[in-house]
Amino acid sequence: MYYSIIIPVYNRPGELRELLVSLTKQTYKNFEVLVIEDGSTDTSDGVVADFADQLAIRYFFKENSGQGFTRNYGFERARGDYFVIFDSDALVPPHYFSAVNQQLGSSWLDAYGGPDAAHPDFTPIQKAISYSMTSPFTTGGIRGSKKNLGGTYHPRSFNMGLSRAVWEAVGGYKLSRMGEDIEFAIRIIENGFRTGLISDAFIYHKRRTNFGQFFRQLRFFGRARINISRYYPAELKLVHAFPALFTLFVFSVPIWAFISSLLFTLAISILSFFSVLILVDATRKEKSLYVGLLSVAAAFVQLIGYGVGFLSEGWKRLTEPKGFRETGATLEYPS
């Protein structure tokens, strides 16, 4: 199997270098790398040139249009049998393509997704954010679980593969931002292709380096879930509203102090119990009380950020013209 690795990049040459270094260490080496510069001002052509003698690598520059349409640009130029998409802030462990190739050889998947993990060299905040995005006590746990609790598996584009046949039948991304990977996965599944999680095909996903960036990113994710409902109303389910309900609950706590001391105490007790669950679980997994404490903060930032985005975009949808669609191509992705 010959793989085409497609990496959109926007003003992140330093991150790209680390990703390319990790690709040089793969035990399975039958792949090419396509770096698609999405209109950056801080370009990565020099970084790519440094790897010309280590990887089968090609560099392209295009006007900015967002990550979804940039991946389409890569699909159109890929030579492989199977396309693999990484975000530029990923680190890929050496066994990754060996694990994927073994899985596809023994039990074929037309499209797959892989989980993410925290690298030992991540900062404490990065480890806490990674925990929050993969914890069963927040909205992130399903995607990294061996058991897919959310029904049919929907791959996510930070770590995703699809066969050339999928691309030829389904086409590329219709959205560039605002839930582009969810919409893409829905169409793949609707066309009868088989999807699944390859649990050993994990990456180290750096995500954001501080809570302000993390909040802005999760607020965008909350908006994206509403945007998906503009295209597929049935895909908006009660579970997607849980972060919004959590956010409303947190914001209502001070009000209870003026209404009922009993209800105020109950609300504080619920939030305290949730915090202790996160603290104990994160401390156990990361073997650090400090990371455990940061993970409590990360969980609140994640849920409230997502909830705020979900509520704000939900209100916008209620008041916008019928049939309005948002591709996200002109939206600024939060950094």
XYZ file of C-alpha atoms in Angstrom:
335
model
C 0.000 0.000 0.000
C 1.316 3.422 -0.966
C 0.119 6.245 1.290
C -0.167 9.967 0.577
C 0.190 12.067 3.726
C -1.585 15.410 3.358
C -0.652 18.207 5.750
C -2.314 21.643 5.551
C -0.189 24.273 7.253
C -0.856 27.893 8.118
C 1.923 30.008 9.663
C 3.393 27.087 11.624
C 6.797 26.169 10.177
C 8.181 25.207 13.587
C 5.385 22.734 14.254
C 5.686 21.341 10.740
C 9.385 20.637 11.248
C 8.641 18.540 14.333
C 5.955 16.604 12.435
C 8.295 15.906 9.510
C 11.020 14.722 11.870
C 8.564 12.209 13.312
C 7.703 10.982 9.796
C 11.367 10.272 9.037
C 11.326 7.750 11.894
C 8.475 5.582 10.574
C 9.196 1.859 10.423
C 6.909 1.594 7.359
C 8.212 3.998 4.734
C 6.100 3.472 1.598
C 4.533 6.924 1.575
C 4.790 10.421 0.146
C 4.224 13.704 1.974
C 2.289 16.654 0.533
C 2.616 19.928 2.449
C -0.066 22.414 1.398
C 0.636 25.986 2.501
C -2.731 27.702 2.992
C -1.793 31.295 2.187
C 0.680 31.685 5.055
C 2.818 34.769 5.570
C 5.319 32.730 7.639
C 5.905 30.037 5.051
C 7.309 26.530 5.391
C 9.063 26.076 2.046
C 12.470 26.240 3.703
C 11.466 23.607 6.235
C 10.246 21.290 3.483
C 13.496 21.766 1.545
C 15.448 20.526 4.572
C 13.695 17.140 4.283
C 14.030 16.661 0.535
C 16.698 13.971 0.976
C 14.847 12.185 3.806
C 11.236 12.015 2.597
C 9.380 11.786 -0.694
C 7.972 15.242 -0.107
C 6.266 17.908 -2.229
C 5.377 21.487 -1.315
C 2.485 23.568 -2.655
C 1.396 27.131 -1.923
C -2.186 28.315 -2.442
C -4.387 31.219 -1.390
C -5.959 30.912 2.043
C -9.279 29.040 2.056
C -9.238 26.984 5.264
C -8.132 23.487 6.124
C -10.969 21.560 4.433
C -10.454 23.031 0.969
C -6.690 22.825 1.471
C -6.995 19.082 2.062
C -9.017 18.855 -1.169
C -6.086 20.524 -2.940
C -3.869 17.752 -1.592
C -6.288 14.968 -2.603
C -6.226 16.216 -6.183
C -2.429 15.962 -6.330
C -1.884 12.800 -4.294
C -0.414 9.700 -5.948
C -1.178 7.167 -3.238
C -3.695 4.353 -2.882
C -4.703 5.662 0.537
C -4.747 9.243 1.827
C -3.786 10.125 5.407
C -4.496 13.554 6.904
C -2.619 15.072 9.824
C -2.895 18.475 11.463
C 0.417 20.336 11.494
C 0.542 20.233 15.304
C 0.832 16.429 15.375
C 3.708 14.128 16.252
C 3.481 10.649 14.738
C 5.005 7.702 16.648
C 7.313 5.391 14.637
C 4.886 2.449 14.548
C 1.955 4.453 13.120
C 1.989 3.358 9.478
C 2.942 -0.194 10.375
C -0.168 -0.344 12.584
C -2.385 1.141 9.863
C -1.002 -1.141 7.165
C -1.462 -4.215 9.355
C -5.069 -3.252 10.150
C -5.979 -2.589 6.517
C -4.365 -5.855 5.472
C -6.276 -7.944 8.014
C -9.614 -6.091 8.204
C -10.182 -3.445 5.564
C -11.515 -0.021 6.424
C -12.473 2.444 3.707
C -11.812 5.264 6.152
C -10.372 5.282 9.649
C -9.600 7.581 12.505
C -7.040 7.315 15.267
C -6.926 8.644 18.819
C -4.578 11.240 20.245
C -2.370 11.096 23.302
C -0.126 13.337 25.378
C 3.579 13.083 24.627
C 5.875 12.793 27.683
C 7.578 16.044 26.640
C 4.325 18.035 26.545
C 3.984 20.914 29.009
C 1.685 20.343 32.001
C -1.010 22.507 30.360
C -0.757 20.523 27.116
C -1.096 17.281 29.074
C -4.128 18.657 30.902
C -5.747 19.760 27.627
C -5.018 16.358 26.085
C -6.595 14.657 29.098
C -9.692 16.858 28.858
C -10.138 16.050 25.163
C -9.892 12.288 25.742
C -11.518 11.847 29.150
C -14.715 9.842 29.667
C -15.883 12.589 32.035
C -15.930 15.228 29.283
C -17.068 15.294 25.663
C -13.775 13.961 24.335
C -13.617 10.379 25.583
C -15.583 8.642 22.856
C -13.117 9.370 20.081
C -10.192 7.721 21.838
C -12.020 4.681 23.113
C -11.668 1.151 21.793
C -15.436 0.927 22.135
C -17.168 3.565 20.070
C -19.927 4.744 22.371
C -21.273 7.135 19.747
C -22.534 4.558 17.241
C -21.037 4.373 13.744
C -17.511 5.724 13.905
C -16.988 9.222 12.496
C -13.263 9.883 11.864
C -11.823 13.292 12.691
C -9.408 15.067 10.375
C -6.566 15.690 12.830
C -5.744 11.968 12.378
C -7.703 10.378 9.554
C -7.236 8.095 6.572
C -9.392 7.310 3.549
C -8.948 5.236 0.432
C -8.646 6.774 -3.007
C -11.937 5.035 -3.839
C -13.689 7.014 -1.087
C -12.427 10.305 -2.441
C -13.369 9.393 -6.016
C -16.906 8.393 -4.965
C -17.672 10.986 -2.278
C -15.515 13.911 -3.345
C -13.673 16.088 -0.903
C -14.736 18.481 1.814
C -17.805 20.658 1.211
C -17.001 22.781 4.250
C -13.598 24.264 4.880
C -14.113 25.122 8.555
C -16.974 24.854 11.037
C -17.381 21.069 11.293
C -15.820 20.100 7.988
C -14.608 16.706 9.211
C -17.978 15.744 10.704
C -19.808 16.612 7.488
C -17.224 14.703 5.445
C -17.526 11.605 7.660
C -21.327 11.687 7.392
C -21.156 11.578 3.587
C -18.584 8.761 3.650
C -20.878 6.660 5.825
C -24.008 7.563 3.838
C -22.274 6.254 0.694
C -21.920 2.818 2.273
C -18.202 2.880 3.084
C -16.865 1.110 6.149
C -15.291 3.294 8.844
C -13.612 2.429 12.102
C -11.127 3.362 14.802
C -7.572 2.011 14.662
C -6.663 2.346 18.312
C -2.931 1.706 17.740
C -2.771 4.485 15.129
C -2.549 7.233 17.711
C -0.702 10.500 17.387
C 0.568 13.022 19.884
C -1.645 16.037 19.293
C -0.221 19.249 20.732
C -3.468 21.208 20.372
C -3.227 24.550 22.195
C -0.563 25.730 24.631
C -2.685 27.870 26.977
C -6.250 27.955 28.230
C -7.145 31.123 26.304
C -6.319 29.452 22.990
C -8.075 26.280 24.119
C -11.248 28.191 25.011
C -11.351 29.901 21.612
C -10.830 26.596 19.826
C -13.595 24.832 21.763
C -15.971 27.750 21.272
C -15.401 27.282 17.536
C -16.121 23.544 17.904
C -19.424 24.353 19.611
C -20.370 26.660 16.748
C -19.383 23.938 14.284
C -21.834 21.455 15.775
C -24.691 23.865 15.102
C -23.353 24.473 11.606
C -23.543 20.730 10.879
C -27.243 20.874 11.751
C -27.741 23.418 8.951
C -26.826 20.630 6.532
C -28.023 17.589 8.507
C -30.702 18.581 11.056
C -31.079 14.991 12.278
C -27.409 14.927 13.301
C -28.042 17.370 16.151
C -28.752 15.158 19.160
C -29.374 15.743 22.848
C -25.865 14.583 23.772
C -24.414 17.487 21.772
C -26.256 19.930 24.038
C -24.703 18.577 27.256
C -21.823 21.122 27.311
C -24.357 23.923 26.759
C -26.492 22.625 29.650
C -23.350 22.374 31.798
C -22.470 25.963 30.887
C -25.927 27.241 31.825
C -25.743 25.300 35.085
C -22.361 26.836 35.995
C -23.534 30.353 35.161
C -26.694 29.841 37.221
C -24.879 28.890 40.435
C -24.516 32.473 41.776
C -28.233 33.023 41.204
C -29.133 30.091 43.456
C -27.336 31.804 46.336
C -30.052 34.489 46.302
C -32.922 32.036 45.838
C -32.195 29.068 48.067
C -29.203 28.187 50.219
C -30.116 24.508 49.867
C -30.106 24.635 46.049
C -26.898 26.676 46.087
C -25.211 24.084 48.298
C -26.468 21.277 46.060
C -25.105 23.001 42.943
C -21.715 23.558 44.547
C -21.661 19.928 45.684
C -22.339 18.685 42.142
C -19.547 20.804 40.671
C -17.200 19.770 43.473
C -17.920 16.090 42.872
C -17.267 16.523 39.148
C -14.005 18.331 39.888
C -12.838 15.592 42.263
C -13.588 12.929 39.635
C -11.438 14.784 37.114
C -8.694 15.450 39.661
C -8.398 11.830 40.788
C -8.600 10.335 37.298
C -6.188 12.794 35.681
C -3.707 12.537 38.554
C -3.784 8.743 38.274
C -3.334 8.723 34.502
C -0.690 11.438 34.323
C 0.993 10.524 37.630
C 1.070 14.199 38.584
C -1.116 16.112 41.036
C -0.221 19.348 39.268
C -1.451 18.035 35.914
C -4.524 16.729 37.745
C -5.323 20.212 39.041
C -4.745 21.731 35.616
C -7.012 19.062 34.135
C -9.882 20.272 36.317
C -9.439 23.755 34.852
C -9.096 22.314 31.338
C -12.349 20.371 31.685
C -14.258 23.518 32.693
C -12.625 25.516 29.871
C -13.503 22.784 27.372
C -17.134 22.365 28.378
C -17.871 26.070 28.853
C -16.018 27.049 25.665
C -17.970 24.490 23.652
C -21.193 25.438 25.410
C -20.791 29.159 24.726
C -20.114 28.472 21.045
C -23.059 26.073 20.805
C -25.458 28.546 22.424
C -24.294 31.584 20.443
C -24.423 29.806 17.083
C -27.709 28.157 18.056
C -29.256 31.562 18.682
C -27.855 32.784 15.375
C -29.441 29.841 13.575
C -32.840 30.618 15.093
C -32.724 34.173 13.760
C -31.051 33.658 10.365
C -32.784 33.232 6.977
C -34.093 29.749 6.243
C -31.671 27.707 4.174
C -28.582 29.665 5.271
C -25.343 27.666 4.866
C -21.870 28.359 6.214
C -18.809 26.758 4.564
C -16.408 28.536 6.909
C -14.048 29.472 4.075
C -14.058 33.156 5.060
C -13.970 32.575 8.829
C -10.796 32.992 10.838
C -9.875 29.802 12.665
C -8.994 30.623 16.294
C -5.315 30.535 17.231
